[in-house]
Amino acid sequence: DQQVKQNSPSLSVQEGRISILNCDYTNSMFDYFLWYKKYPAEGPTFLISISSIKDKNEDGRFTVFLNKSAKHLSLHIVPSQPGDSAVYFCAASLAGGTSYGKLTFGQGTILTVHP
Amino acid sequence: KAGVTQTPRYLIKTRGQQVTLSCSPISGHRSVSWYQQTPGQGLQFLFEYFSETQRNKGNFPGRFSGRQFSNSRSEMNVSTLELGDSALYLCASSLDGDAFNQPQHFGDGTRLSIL
Protein backbone atom coordinates (compact mmCIF):
# COMPACT_ATOMS: atom_id res chain seq x y z
CA ASP A 1 0.00 0.00 0.00
CA GLN A 2 1.85 3.04 -1.31
CA GLN A 3 0.58 5.89 0.86
CA VAL A 4 2.93 8.44 -0.69
CA LYS A 5 3.37 8.44 -4.45
CA GLN A 6 5.63 10.28 -6.81
CA ASN A 7 4.25 9.35 -10.18
CA SER A 8 7.02 10.86 -12.27
CA PRO A 9 10.18 8.74 -12.11
CA SER A 10 12.19 11.45 -13.82
CA LEU A 11 12.12 15.10 -14.86
CA SER A 12 14.44 16.99 -17.17
CA VAL A 13 14.63 20.81 -17.24
CA GLN A 14 16.88 23.51 -18.63
CA GLU A 15 19.09 25.55 -16.35
CA GLY A 16 17.35 28.72 -15.20
CA ARG A 17 13.85 27.33 -15.74
CA ILE A 18 11.41 26.13 -13.11
CA SER A 19 11.40 22.53 -11.87
CA ILE A 20 8.12 21.22 -10.49
CA LEU A 21 8.14 17.92 -8.63
CA ASN A 22 4.84 16.39 -7.61
CA CYS A 23 3.71 14.12 -4.80
CA ASP A 24 0.35 12.59 -3.91
CA TYR A 25 -0.70 10.93 -0.69
CA THR A 26 -3.65 8.82 0.37
CA ASN A 27 -3.60 9.00 4.18
CA SER A 28 -5.51 12.09 5.30
CA MET A 29 -3.99 11.74 8.77
CA PHE A 30 -0.57 12.84 7.55
CA ASP A 31 0.08 16.23 9.09
CA TYR A 32 3.64 17.09 8.13
CA PHE A 33 5.40 16.79 4.80
CA LEU A 34 9.06 16.99 3.88
CA TRP A 35 11.22 17.00 0.78
CA TYR A 36 14.64 15.41 0.73
CA LYS A 37 17.32 15.47 -1.95
CA LYS A 38 19.69 12.58 -2.51
CA TYR A 39 22.94 12.47 -4.45
CA PRO A 40 24.50 9.12 -5.42
CA ALA A 41 26.47 7.47 -2.60
CA GLU A 42 25.13 9.96 -0.07
CA GLY A 43 22.23 9.91 2.36
CA PRO A 44 19.11 12.03 1.82
CA THR A 45 19.46 15.71 2.76
CA PHE A 46 16.53 17.67 4.13
CA LEU A 47 15.35 20.48 1.85
CA ILE A 48 12.09 21.97 3.03
CA SER A 49 8.94 21.02 4.91
CA ILE A 50 5.35 22.10 5.39
CA SER A 51 2.74 21.58 8.06
CA SER A 52 -0.76 20.53 7.08
CA ILE A 53 -2.12 23.80 8.48
CA LYS A 54 -0.31 25.76 5.78
CA ASP A 55 -0.57 25.76 2.01
CA LYS A 56 2.80 27.22 1.13
CA ASN A 57 6.32 27.39 2.53
CA GLU A 58 9.23 29.13 0.88
CA ASP A 59 12.97 28.91 1.44
CA GLY A 60 15.16 30.65 -1.10
CA ARG A 61 14.80 28.97 -4.47
CA PHE A 62 12.59 26.23 -3.01
CA THR A 63 8.83 26.50 -2.45
CA VAL A 64 6.51 23.72 -1.36
CA PHE A 65 2.78 23.93 -1.99
CA LEU A 66 0.21 21.79 -0.21
CA ASN A 67 -3.33 21.14 -1.44
CA LYS A 68 -5.00 19.17 1.35
CA SER A 69 -8.30 18.67 -0.43
CA ALA A 70 -6.49 17.07 -3.36
CA LYS A 71 -3.95 15.31 -1.11
CA HIS A 72 -1.24 16.74 -3.29
CA LEU A 73 1.97 18.62 -2.73
CA SER A 74 4.57 19.99 -5.07
CA LEU A 75 8.11 21.32 -4.85
CA HIS A 76 9.07 24.24 -7.06
CA ILE A 77 12.70 25.07 -7.72
CA VAL A 78 13.31 28.47 -9.31
CA PRO A 79 15.69 28.98 -10.99
CA SER A 80 16.94 25.45 -11.51
CA GLN A 81 20.70 24.89 -11.44
CA PRO A 82 22.80 21.94 -12.65
CA GLY A 83 23.76 21.25 -9.02
CA ASP A 84 20.10 20.54 -8.31
CA SER A 85 20.36 17.34 -10.34
CA ALA A 86 19.58 14.60 -7.84
CA VAL A 87 16.82 12.26 -6.68
CA TYR A 88 14.05 14.08 -4.81
CA PHE A 89 11.96 12.27 -2.22
CA CYS A 90 8.66 13.37 -0.80
CA ALA A 91 7.99 12.16 2.76
CA ALA A 92 5.08 12.36 5.17
CA SER A 93 4.68 12.08 8.90
CA LEU A 94 1.79 11.39 11.24
CA ALA A 95 1.26 13.41 14.37
CA GLY A 96 1.53 12.03 17.83
CA GLY A 97 3.10 9.15 19.61
CA THR A 98 2.14 6.45 17.14
CA SER A 99 4.56 7.70 14.55
CA TYR A 100 7.72 8.67 16.32
CA GLY A 101 10.71 8.61 14.04
CA LYS A 102 8.76 7.27 11.07
CA LEU A 103 8.67 8.97 7.71
CA THR A 104 6.72 7.46 4.83
CA PHE A 105 8.55 8.09 1.58
CA GLY A 106 7.57 8.27 -2.05
CA GLN A 107 9.59 6.39 -4.66
CA GLY A 108 11.55 9.45 -5.69
CA THR A 109 11.90 11.56 -8.83
CA ILE A 110 15.22 11.90 -10.66
CA LEU A 111 15.72 15.55 -11.58
CA THR A 112 18.22 16.40 -14.29
CA VAL A 113 19.02 20.05 -14.93
CA HIS A 114 20.80 20.65 -18.22
CA PRO A 115 23.24 23.56 -18.60
CA LYS B 1 28.98 19.86 13.63
CA ALA B 2 29.55 16.21 12.76
CA GLY B 3 26.78 14.49 10.86
CA VAL B 4 25.29 11.04 11.23
CA THR B 5 27.99 8.40 10.86
CA GLN B 6 27.28 4.89 9.66
CA THR B 7 29.77 2.05 9.62
CA PRO B 8 30.74 0.12 7.67
CA ARG B 9 29.94 1.76 4.32
CA TYR B 10 29.98 -1.52 2.43
CA LEU B 11 29.46 -5.08 3.53
CA ILE B 12 29.30 -8.40 1.70
CA LYS B 13 27.76 -11.42 3.39
CA THR B 14 26.42 -14.81 2.38
CA ARG B 15 23.00 -16.27 2.95
CA GLY B 16 22.38 -17.51 6.45
CA GLN B 17 24.94 -15.25 8.09
CA GLN B 18 24.11 -12.41 10.42
CA VAL B 19 25.24 -8.79 10.28
CA THR B 20 25.45 -5.80 12.61
CA LEU B 21 25.38 -2.23 11.35
CA SER B 22 26.31 0.78 13.44
CA CYS B 23 25.03 4.35 13.57
CA SER B 24 26.34 7.32 15.53
CA PRO B 25 23.79 10.15 15.61
CA ILE B 26 24.45 13.86 15.64
CA SER B 27 25.52 15.00 19.09
CA GLY B 28 22.46 15.82 21.18
CA HIS B 29 20.07 13.78 19.06
CA ARG B 30 18.28 11.11 21.06
CA SER B 31 16.06 9.61 18.35
CA VAL B 32 17.54 7.18 15.84
CA SER B 33 15.54 5.65 12.99
CA TRP B 34 16.55 2.97 10.54
CA TYR B 35 15.36 2.58 6.95
CA GLN B 36 15.92 0.03 4.20
CA GLN B 37 16.20 1.29 0.63
CA THR B 38 15.75 -1.09 -2.29
CA PRO B 39 15.02 -0.36 -5.97
CA GLY B 40 11.66 -2.10 -5.78
CA GLN B 41 10.32 -0.92 -2.42
CA GLY B 42 12.00 2.45 -2.01
CA LEU B 43 12.73 3.73 1.48
CA GLN B 44 11.00 1.61 4.10
CA PHE B 45 10.94 2.36 7.83
CA LEU B 46 12.43 -0.36 10.01
CA PHE B 47 12.29 0.98 13.57
CA GLU B 48 13.01 3.92 15.83
CA TYR B 49 14.82 4.13 19.15
CA PHE B 50 14.71 6.86 21.77
CA SER B 51 16.44 6.73 25.14
CA GLU B 52 17.39 3.09 24.59
CA THR B 53 13.76 2.09 23.95
CA GLN B 54 12.16 1.00 20.71
CA ARG B 55 9.14 3.27 20.26
CA ASN B 56 8.10 2.42 16.75
CA LYS B 57 8.48 -0.49 14.37
CA GLY B 58 7.80 -1.05 10.70
CA ASN B 59 6.57 -4.17 8.93
CA PHE B 60 9.73 -6.23 8.85
CA PRO B 61 10.27 -9.79 10.11
CA GLY B 62 11.78 -10.46 13.50
CA ARG B 63 15.14 -11.20 11.87
CA PHE B 64 15.59 -7.43 11.88
CA SER B 65 16.35 -6.05 15.30
CA GLY B 66 18.11 -3.11 16.84
CA ARG B 67 19.22 -1.49 20.00
CA GLN B 68 20.32 1.87 21.29
CA PHE B 69 22.98 2.62 23.84
CA SER B 70 23.04 5.25 26.58
CA ASN B 71 25.10 7.58 24.35
CA SER B 72 22.34 7.33 21.69
CA ARG B 73 24.48 5.29 19.31
CA SER B 74 22.46 2.56 17.68
CA GLU B 75 23.03 -0.78 16.05
CA MET B 76 20.80 -2.87 13.87
CA ASN B 77 21.18 -6.58 13.42
CA VAL B 78 19.90 -8.85 10.70
CA SER B 79 20.04 -12.58 11.34
CA THR B 80 19.77 -15.47 8.88
CA LEU B 81 20.44 -13.23 5.91
CA GLU B 82 18.43 -13.72 2.73
CA LEU B 83 19.21 -12.57 -0.80
CA GLY B 84 16.34 -10.09 -0.52
CA ASP B 85 18.09 -8.32 2.35
CA SER B 86 20.54 -6.79 -0.13
CA ALA B 87 19.87 -3.09 0.23
CA LEU B 88 21.11 0.28 1.37
CA TYR B 89 20.47 0.67 5.09
CA LEU B 90 20.07 4.25 6.20
CA CYS B 91 20.16 5.64 9.70
CA ALA B 92 18.60 8.98 10.59
CA SER B 93 18.71 11.00 13.80
CA SER B 94 16.73 13.87 15.26
CA LEU B 95 16.24 15.52 18.62
CA ASP B 96 13.08 13.69 19.63
CA GLY B 97 11.68 11.78 16.64
CA ASP B 98 8.93 14.30 15.94
CA ALA B 99 9.33 15.57 12.39
CA PHE B 100 7.38 18.72 13.29
CA ASN B 101 10.07 19.72 15.79
CA GLN B 102 13.05 18.82 13.66
CA PRO B 103 13.55 16.92 10.41
CA GLN B 104 15.59 13.76 10.42
CA HIS B 105 19.22 13.95 9.36
CA PHE B 106 20.49 10.94 7.46
CA GLY B 107 23.81 9.17 7.30
CA ASP B 108 25.30 8.01 4.02
CA GLY B 109 24.17 4.44 4.61
CA THR B 110 25.62 0.95 4.66
CA ARG B 111 25.41 -0.94 1.37
CA LEU B 112 24.77 -4.59 2.24
CA SER B 113 25.19 -7.22 -0.46
CA ILE B 114 24.16 -10.82 0.08
CA LEU B 115 25.77 -13.51 -2.08
PDB file of C-alpha atoms in Angstrom:
ATOM      1  CA  ASP A   1       0.000   0.000   0.000  1.00  0.00           C
ATOM      2  CA  GLN A   2       1.851   3.045  -1.309  1.00  0.00           C
ATOM      3  CA  GLN A   3       0.580   5.889   0.862  1.00  0.00           C
ATOM      4  CA  VAL A   4       2.927   8.442  -0.688  1.00  0.00           C
ATOM      5  CA  LYS A   5       3.366   8.444  -4.446  1.00  0.00           C
ATOM      6  CA  GLN A   6       5.630  10.280  -6.806  1.00  0.00           C
ATOM      7  CA  ASN A   7       4.249   9.346 -10.184  1.00  0.00           C
ATOM      8  CA  SER A   8       7.017  10.859 -12.275  1.00  0.00           C
ATOM      9  CA  PRO A   9      10.175   8.740 -12.107  1.00  0.00           C
ATOM     10  CA  SER A  10      12.186  11.446 -13.825  1.00  0.00           C
ATOM     11  CA  LEU A  11      12.117  15.098 -14.862  1.00  0.00           C
ATOM     12  CA  SER A  12      14.438  16.986 -17.172  1.00  0.00           C
ATOM     13  CA  VAL A  13      14.631  20.808 -17.239  1.00  0.00           C
ATOM     14  CA  GLN A  14      16.876  23.505 -18.625  1.00  0.00           C
ATOM     15  CA  GLU A  15      19.095  25.551 -16.348  1.00  0.00           C
ATOM     16  CA  GLY A  16      17.346  28.724 -15.204  1.00  0.00           C
ATOM     17  CA  ARG A  17      13.854  27.329 -15.740  1.00  0.00           C
ATOM     18  CA  ILE A  18      11.407  26.131 -13.106  1.00  0.00           C
ATOM     19  CA  SER A  19      11.402  22.531 -11.865  1.00  0.00           C
ATOM     20  CA  ILE A  20       8.123  21.219 -10.486  1.00  0.00           C
ATOM     21  CA  LEU A  21       8.136  17.917  -8.630  1.00  0.00           C
ATOM     22  CA  ASN A  22       4.844  16.390  -7.606  1.00  0.00           C
ATOM     23  CA  CYS A  23       3.712  14.117  -4.798  1.00  0.00           C
ATOM     24  CA  ASP A  24       0.352  12.586  -3.908  1.00  0.00           C
ATOM     25  CA  TYR A  25      -0.696  10.925  -0.687  1.00  0.00           C
ATOM     26  CA  THR A  26      -3.653   8.822   0.369  1.00  0.00           C
ATOM     27  CA  ASN A  27      -3.595   9.001   4.184  1.00  0.00           C
ATOM     28  CA  SER A  28      -5.507  12.089   5.302  1.00  0.00           C
ATOM     29  CA  MET A  29      -3.985  11.735   8.774  1.00  0.00           C
ATOM     30  CA  PHE A  30      -0.567  12.836   7.552  1.00  0.00           C
ATOM     31  CA  ASP A  31       0.080  16.228   9.094  1.00  0.00           C
ATOM     32  CA  TYR A  32       3.639  17.089   8.129  1.00  0.00           C
ATOM     33  CA  PHE A  33       5.397  16.790   4.801  1.00  0.00           C
ATOM     34  CA  LEU A  34       9.059  16.995   3.884  1.00  0.00           C
ATOM     35  CA  TRP A  35      11.221  17.003   0.779  1.00  0.00           C
ATOM     36  CA  TYR A  36      14.643  15.409   0.728  1.00  0.00           C
ATOM     37  CA  LYS A  37      17.317  15.469  -1.948  1.00  0.00           C
ATOM     38  CA  LYS A  38      19.693  12.580  -2.511  1.00  0.00           C
ATOM     39  CA  TYR A  39      22.941  12.473  -4.451  1.00  0.00           C
ATOM     40  CA  PRO A  40      24.501   9.125  -5.417  1.00  0.00           C
ATOM     41  CA  ALA A  41      26.468   7.466  -2.603  1.00  0.00           C
ATOM     42  CA  GLU A  42      25.129   9.964  -0.066  1.00  0.00           C
ATOM     43  CA  GLY A  43      22.233   9.908   2.358  1.00  0.00           C
ATOM     44  CA  PRO A  44      19.112  12.034   1.818  1.00  0.00           C
ATOM     45  CA  THR A  45      19.459  15.707   2.757  1.00  0.00           C
ATOM     46  CA  PHE A  46      16.527  17.672   4.133  1.00  0.00           C
ATOM     47  CA  LEU A  47      15.351  20.479   1.852  1.00  0.00           C
ATOM     48  CA  ILE A  48      12.094  21.973   3.030  1.00  0.00           C
ATOM     49  CA  SER A  49       8.937  21.016   4.915  1.00  0.00           C
ATOM     50  CA  ILE A  50       5.352  22.102   5.387  1.00  0.00           C
ATOM     51  CA  SER A  51       2.743  21.582   8.056  1.00  0.00           C
ATOM     52  CA  SER A  52      -0.761  20.533   7.079  1.00  0.00           C
ATOM     53  CA  ILE A  53      -2.122  23.798   8.479  1.00  0.00           C
ATOM     54  CA  LYS A  54      -0.306  25.757   5.784  1.00  0.00           C
ATOM     55  CA  ASP A  55      -0.570  25.757   2.011  1.00  0.00           C
ATOM     56  CA  LYS A  56       2.804  27.220   1.132  1.00  0.00           C
ATOM     57  CA  ASN A  57       6.316  27.394   2.531  1.00  0.00           C
ATOM     58  CA  GLU A  58       9.228  29.132   0.878  1.00  0.00           C
ATOM     59  CA  ASP A  59      12.972  28.906   1.435  1.00  0.00           C
ATOM     60  CA  GLY A  60      15.158  30.648  -1.096  1.00  0.00           C
ATOM     61  CA  ARG A  61      14.796  28.968  -4.474  1.00  0.00           C
ATOM     62  CA  PHE A  62      12.586  26.233  -3.014  1.00  0.00           C
ATOM     63  CA  THR A  63       8.835  26.501  -2.452  1.00  0.00           C
ATOM     64  CA  VAL A  64       6.508  23.723  -1.358  1.00  0.00           C
ATOM     65  CA  PHE A  65       2.784  23.926  -1.993  1.00  0.00           C
ATOM     66  CA  LEU A  66       0.208  21.787  -0.215  1.00  0.00           C
ATOM     67  CA  ASN A  67      -3.330  21.136  -1.442  1.00  0.00           C
ATOM     68  CA  LYS A  68      -4.998  19.165   1.348  1.00  0.00           C
ATOM     69  CA  SER A  69      -8.297  18.670  -0.428  1.00  0.00           C
ATOM     70  CA  ALA A  70      -6.492  17.066  -3.363  1.00  0.00           C
ATOM     71  CA  LYS A  71      -3.952  15.313  -1.105  1.00  0.00           C
ATOM     72  CA  HIS A  72      -1.236  16.738  -3.291  1.00  0.00           C
ATOM     73  CA  LEU A  73       1.968  18.622  -2.727  1.00  0.00           C
ATOM     74  CA  SER A  74       4.570  19.994  -5.069  1.00  0.00           C
ATOM     75  CA  LEU A  75       8.111  21.317  -4.849  1.00  0.00           C
ATOM     76  CA  HIS A  76       9.069  24.245  -7.059  1.00  0.00           C
ATOM     77  CA  ILE A  77      12.701  25.073  -7.717  1.00  0.00           C
ATOM     78  CA  VAL A  78      13.313  28.468  -9.306  1.00  0.00           C
ATOM     79  CA  PRO A  79      15.687  28.979 -10.992  1.00  0.00           C
ATOM     80  CA  SER A  80      16.943  25.446 -11.505  1.00  0.00           C
ATOM     81  CA  GLN A  81      20.698  24.893 -11.442  1.00  0.00           C
ATOM     82  CA  PRO A  82      22.798  21.939 -12.646  1.00  0.00           C
ATOM     83  CA  GLY A  83      23.764  21.251  -9.016  1.00  0.00           C
ATOM     84  CA  ASP A  84      20.101  20.544  -8.311  1.00  0.00           C
ATOM     85  CA  SER A  85      20.364  17.345 -10.337  1.00  0.00           C
ATOM     86  CA  ALA A  86      19.581  14.597  -7.836  1.00  0.00           C
ATOM     87  CA  VAL A  87      16.819  12.261  -6.678  1.00  0.00           C
ATOM     88  CA  TYR A  88      14.050  14.084  -4.812  1.00  0.00           C
ATOM     89  CA  PHE A  89      11.958  12.270  -2.223  1.00  0.00           C
ATOM     90  CA  CYS A  90       8.663  13.375  -0.799  1.00  0.00           C
ATOM     91  CA  ALA A  91       7.992  12.158   2.758  1.00  0.00           C
ATOM     92  CA  ALA A  92       5.078  12.358   5.167  1.00  0.00           C
ATOM     93  CA  SER A  93       4.684  12.080   8.901  1.00  0.00           C
ATOM     94  CA  LEU A  94       1.792  11.389  11.238  1.00  0.00           C
ATOM     95  CA  ALA A  95       1.264  13.408  14.373  1.00  0.00           C
ATOM     96  CA  GLY A  96       1.531  12.031  17.829  1.00  0.00           C
ATOM     97  CA  GLY A  97       3.096   9.148  19.613  1.00  0.00           C
ATOM     98  CA  THR A  98       2.138   6.453  17.143  1.00  0.00           C
ATOM     99  CA  SER A  99       4.558   7.696  14.547  1.00  0.00           C
ATOM    100  CA  TYR A 100       7.721   8.668  16.320  1.00  0.00           C
ATOM    101  CA  GLY A 101      10.715   8.610  14.038  1.00  0.00           C
ATOM    102  CA  LYS A 102       8.760   7.272  11.071  1.00  0.00           C
ATOM    103  CA  LEU A 103       8.671   8.974   7.714  1.00  0.00           C
ATOM    104  CA  THR A 104       6.722   7.458   4.834  1.00  0.00           C
ATOM    105  CA  PHE A 105       8.554   8.089   1.580  1.00  0.00           C
ATOM    106  CA  GLY A 106       7.573   8.271  -2.052  1.00  0.00           C
ATOM    107  CA  GLN A 107       9.591   6.386  -4.658  1.00  0.00           C
ATOM    108  CA  GLY A 108      11.553   9.449  -5.692  1.00  0.00           C
ATOM    109  CA  THR A 109      11.901  11.564  -8.833  1.00  0.00           C
ATOM    110  CA  ILE A 110      15.216  11.903 -10.656  1.00  0.00           C
ATOM    111  CA  LEU A 111      15.715  15.547 -11.583  1.00  0.00           C
ATOM    112  CA  THR A 112      18.216  16.404 -14.291  1.00  0.00           C
ATOM    113  CA  VAL A 113      19.020  20.055 -14.927  1.00  0.00           C
ATOM    114  CA  HIS A 114      20.801  20.655 -18.222  1.00  0.00           C
ATOM    115  CA  PRO A 115      23.240  23.563 -18.601  1.00  0.00           C
TER     116      PRO A 115
ATOM    117  CA  LYS B   1      28.978  19.858  13.630  1.00  0.00           C
ATOM    118  CA  ALA B   2      29.548  16.207  12.760  1.00  0.00           C
ATOM    119  CA  GLY B   3      26.782  14.489  10.860  1.00  0.00           C
ATOM    120  CA  VAL B   4      25.287  11.041  11.233  1.00  0.00           C
ATOM    121  CA  THR B   5      27.990   8.399  10.864  1.00  0.00           C
ATOM    122  CA  GLN B   6      27.283   4.890   9.663  1.00  0.00           C
ATOM    123  CA  THR B   7      29.769   2.053   9.621  1.00  0.00           C
ATOM    124  CA  PRO B   8      30.736   0.122   7.675  1.00  0.00           C
ATOM    125  CA  ARG B   9      29.941   1.759   4.317  1.00  0.00           C
ATOM    126  CA  TYR B  10      29.976  -1.524   2.425  1.00  0.00           C
ATOM    127  CA  LEU B  11      29.455  -5.085   3.525  1.00  0.00           C
ATOM    128  CA  ILE B  12      29.300  -8.403   1.698  1.00  0.00           C
ATOM    129  CA  LYS B  13      27.759 -11.419   3.395  1.00  0.00           C
ATOM    130  CA  THR B  14      26.423 -14.808   2.376  1.00  0.00           C
ATOM    131  CA  ARG B  15      22.995 -16.267   2.947  1.00  0.00           C
ATOM    132  CA  GLY B  16      22.378 -17.505   6.454  1.00  0.00           C
ATOM    133  CA  GLN B  17      24.938 -15.247   8.092  1.00  0.00           C
ATOM    134  CA  GLN B  18      24.106 -12.414  10.423  1.00  0.00           C
ATOM    135  CA  VAL B  19      25.245  -8.789  10.281  1.00  0.00           C
ATOM    136  CA  THR B  20      25.453  -5.802  12.611  1.00  0.00           C
ATOM    137  CA  LEU B  21      25.383  -2.234  11.348  1.00  0.00           C
ATOM    138  CA  SER B  22      26.309   0.783  13.436  1.00  0.00           C
ATOM    139  CA  CYS B  23      25.030   4.349  13.573  1.00  0.00           C
ATOM    140  CA  SER B  24      26.344   7.320  15.527  1.00  0.00           C
ATOM    141  CA  PRO B  25      23.793  10.154  15.607  1.00  0.00           C
ATOM    142  CA  ILE B  26      24.450  13.862  15.642  1.00  0.00           C
ATOM    143  CA  SER B  27      25.517  15.002  19.087  1.00  0.00           C
ATOM    144  CA  GLY B  28      22.461  15.822  21.182  1.00  0.00           C
ATOM    145  CA  HIS B  29      20.067  13.782  19.061  1.00  0.00           C
ATOM    146  CA  ARG B  30      18.277  11.114  21.056  1.00  0.00           C
ATOM    147  CA  SER B  31      16.062   9.609  18.354  1.00  0.00           C
ATOM    148  CA  VAL B  32      17.539   7.181  15.840  1.00  0.00           C
ATOM    149  CA  SER B  33      15.537   5.653  12.992  1.00  0.00           C
ATOM    150  CA  TRP B  34      16.555   2.972  10.544  1.00  0.00           C
ATOM    151  CA  TYR B  35      15.365   2.584   6.946  1.00  0.00           C
ATOM    152  CA  GLN B  36      15.921   0.032   4.200  1.00  0.00           C
ATOM    153  CA  GLN B  37      16.200   1.295   0.633  1.00  0.00           C
ATOM    154  CA  THR B  38      15.751  -1.090  -2.291  1.00  0.00           C
ATOM    155  CA  PRO B  39      15.020  -0.364  -5.967  1.00  0.00           C
ATOM    156  CA  GLY B  40      11.660  -2.104  -5.785  1.00  0.00           C
ATOM    157  CA  GLN B  41      10.317  -0.917  -2.423  1.00  0.00           C
ATOM    158  CA  GLY B  42      11.999   2.446  -2.014  1.00  0.00           C
ATOM    159  CA  LEU B  43      12.726   3.731   1.478  1.00  0.00           C
ATOM    160  CA  GLN B  44      10.996   1.606   4.099  1.00  0.00           C
ATOM    161  CA  PHE B  45      10.940   2.364   7.833  1.00  0.00           C
ATOM    162  CA  LEU B  46      12.431  -0.364  10.010  1.00  0.00           C
ATOM    163  CA  PHE B  47      12.292   0.983  13.571  1.00  0.00           C
ATOM    164  CA  GLU B  48      13.013   3.924  15.833  1.00  0.00           C
ATOM    165  CA  TYR B  49      14.820   4.135  19.152  1.00  0.00           C
ATOM    166  CA  PHE B  50      14.705   6.863  21.774  1.00  0.00           C
ATOM    167  CA  SER B  51      16.439   6.728  25.136  1.00  0.00           C
ATOM    168  CA  GLU B  52      17.388   3.093  24.589  1.00  0.00           C
ATOM    169  CA  THR B  53      13.756   2.086  23.953  1.00  0.00           C
ATOM    170  CA  GLN B  54      12.163   0.997  20.709  1.00  0.00           C
ATOM    171  CA  ARG B  55       9.143   3.266  20.262  1.00  0.00           C
ATOM    172  CA  ASN B  56       8.100   2.425  16.750  1.00  0.00           C
ATOM    173  CA  LYS B  57       8.483  -0.485  14.371  1.00  0.00           C
ATOM    174  CA  GLY B  58       7.801  -1.050  10.697  1.00  0.00           C
ATOM    175  CA  ASN B  59       6.572  -4.168   8.929  1.00  0.00           C
ATOM    176  CA  PHE B  60       9.727  -6.230   8.851  1.00  0.00           C
ATOM    177  CA  PRO B  61      10.266  -9.787  10.112  1.00  0.00           C
ATOM    178  CA  GLY B  62      11.779 -10.464  13.502  1.00  0.00           C
ATOM    179  CA  ARG B  63      15.138 -11.200  11.867  1.00  0.00           C
ATOM    180  CA  PHE B  64      15.593  -7.432  11.875  1.00  0.00           C
ATOM    181  CA  SER B  65      16.354  -6.054  15.299  1.00  0.00           C
ATOM    182  CA  GLY B  66      18.110  -3.113  16.836  1.00  0.00           C
ATOM    183  CA  ARG B  67      19.223  -1.488  20.002  1.00  0.00           C
ATOM    184  CA  GLN B  68      20.324   1.873  21.295  1.00  0.00           C
ATOM    185  CA  PHE B  69      22.979   2.620  23.842  1.00  0.00           C
ATOM    186  CA  SER B  70      23.040   5.255  26.578  1.00  0.00           C
ATOM    187  CA  ASN B  71      25.104   7.580  24.350  1.00  0.00           C
ATOM    188  CA  SER B  72      22.338   7.328  21.690  1.00  0.00           C
ATOM    189  CA  ARG B  73      24.478   5.291  19.312  1.00  0.00           C
ATOM    190  CA  SER B  74      22.458   2.565  17.682  1.00  0.00           C
ATOM    191  CA  GLU B  75      23.028  -0.781  16.045  1.00  0.00           C
ATOM    192  CA  MET B  76      20.799  -2.869  13.873  1.00  0.00           C
ATOM    193  CA  ASN B  77      21.182  -6.576  13.425  1.00  0.00           C
ATOM    194  CA  VAL B  78      19.898  -8.849  10.696  1.00  0.00           C
ATOM    195  CA  SER B  79      20.037 -12.579  11.338  1.00  0.00           C
ATOM    196  CA  THR B  80      19.768 -15.467   8.883  1.00  0.00           C
ATOM    197  CA  LEU B  81      20.442 -13.230   5.912  1.00  0.00           C
ATOM    198  CA  GLU B  82      18.434 -13.721   2.730  1.00  0.00           C
ATOM    199  CA  LEU B  83      19.208 -12.573  -0.801  1.00  0.00           C
ATOM    200  CA  GLY B  84      16.342 -10.089  -0.523  1.00  0.00           C
ATOM    201  CA  ASP B  85      18.088  -8.319   2.351  1.00  0.00           C
ATOM    202  CA  SER B  86      20.536  -6.792  -0.129  1.00  0.00           C
ATOM    203  CA  ALA B  87      19.872  -3.094   0.231  1.00  0.00           C
ATOM    204  CA  LEU B  88      21.115   0.279   1.367  1.00  0.00           C
ATOM    205  CA  TYR B  89      20.468   0.665   5.092  1.00  0.00           C
ATOM    206  CA  LEU B  90      20.069   4.248   6.202  1.00  0.00           C
ATOM    207  CA  CYS B  91      20.163   5.637   9.698  1.00  0.00           C
ATOM    208  CA  ALA B  92      18.596   8.983  10.590  1.00  0.00           C
ATOM    209  CA  SER B  93      18.712  11.000  13.798  1.00  0.00           C
ATOM    210  CA  SER B  94      16.734  13.866  15.261  1.00  0.00           C
ATOM    211  CA  LEU B  95      16.238  15.523  18.616  1.00  0.00           C
ATOM    212  CA  ASP B  96      13.079  13.686  19.634  1.00  0.00           C
ATOM    213  CA  GLY B  97      11.681  11.785  16.638  1.00  0.00           C
ATOM    214  CA  ASP B  98       8.929  14.299  15.939  1.00  0.00           C
ATOM    215  CA  ALA B  99       9.331  15.572  12.389  1.00  0.00           C
ATOM    216  CA  PHE B 100       7.377  18.717  13.291  1.00  0.00           C
ATOM    217  CA  ASN B 101      10.069  19.722  15.788  1.00  0.00           C
ATOM    218  CA  GLN B 102      13.047  18.821  13.659  1.00  0.00           C
ATOM    219  CA  PRO B 103      13.549  16.916  10.407  1.00  0.00           C
ATOM    220  CA  GLN B 104      15.587  13.760  10.418  1.00  0.00           C
ATOM    221  CA  HIS B 105      19.219  13.952   9.362  1.00  0.00           C
ATOM    222  CA  PHE B 106      20.487  10.938   7.456  1.00  0.00           C
ATOM    223  CA  GLY B 107      23.807   9.173   7.301  1.00  0.00           C
ATOM    224  CA  ASP B 108      25.295   8.006   4.017  1.00  0.00           C
ATOM    225  CA  GLY B 109      24.171   4.442   4.607  1.00  0.00           C
ATOM    226  CA  THR B 110      25.619   0.950   4.664  1.00  0.00           C
ATOM    227  CA  ARG B 111      25.413  -0.938   1.373  1.00  0.00           C
ATOM    228  CA  LEU B 112      24.769  -4.593   2.241  1.00  0.00           C
ATOM    229  CA  SER B 113      25.186  -7.218  -0.465  1.00  0.00           C
ATOM    230  CA  ILE B 114      24.155 -10.825   0.075  1.00  0.00           C
ATOM    231  CA  LEU B 115      25.773 -13.506  -2.076  1.00  0.00           C
TER     232      LEU B 115
END
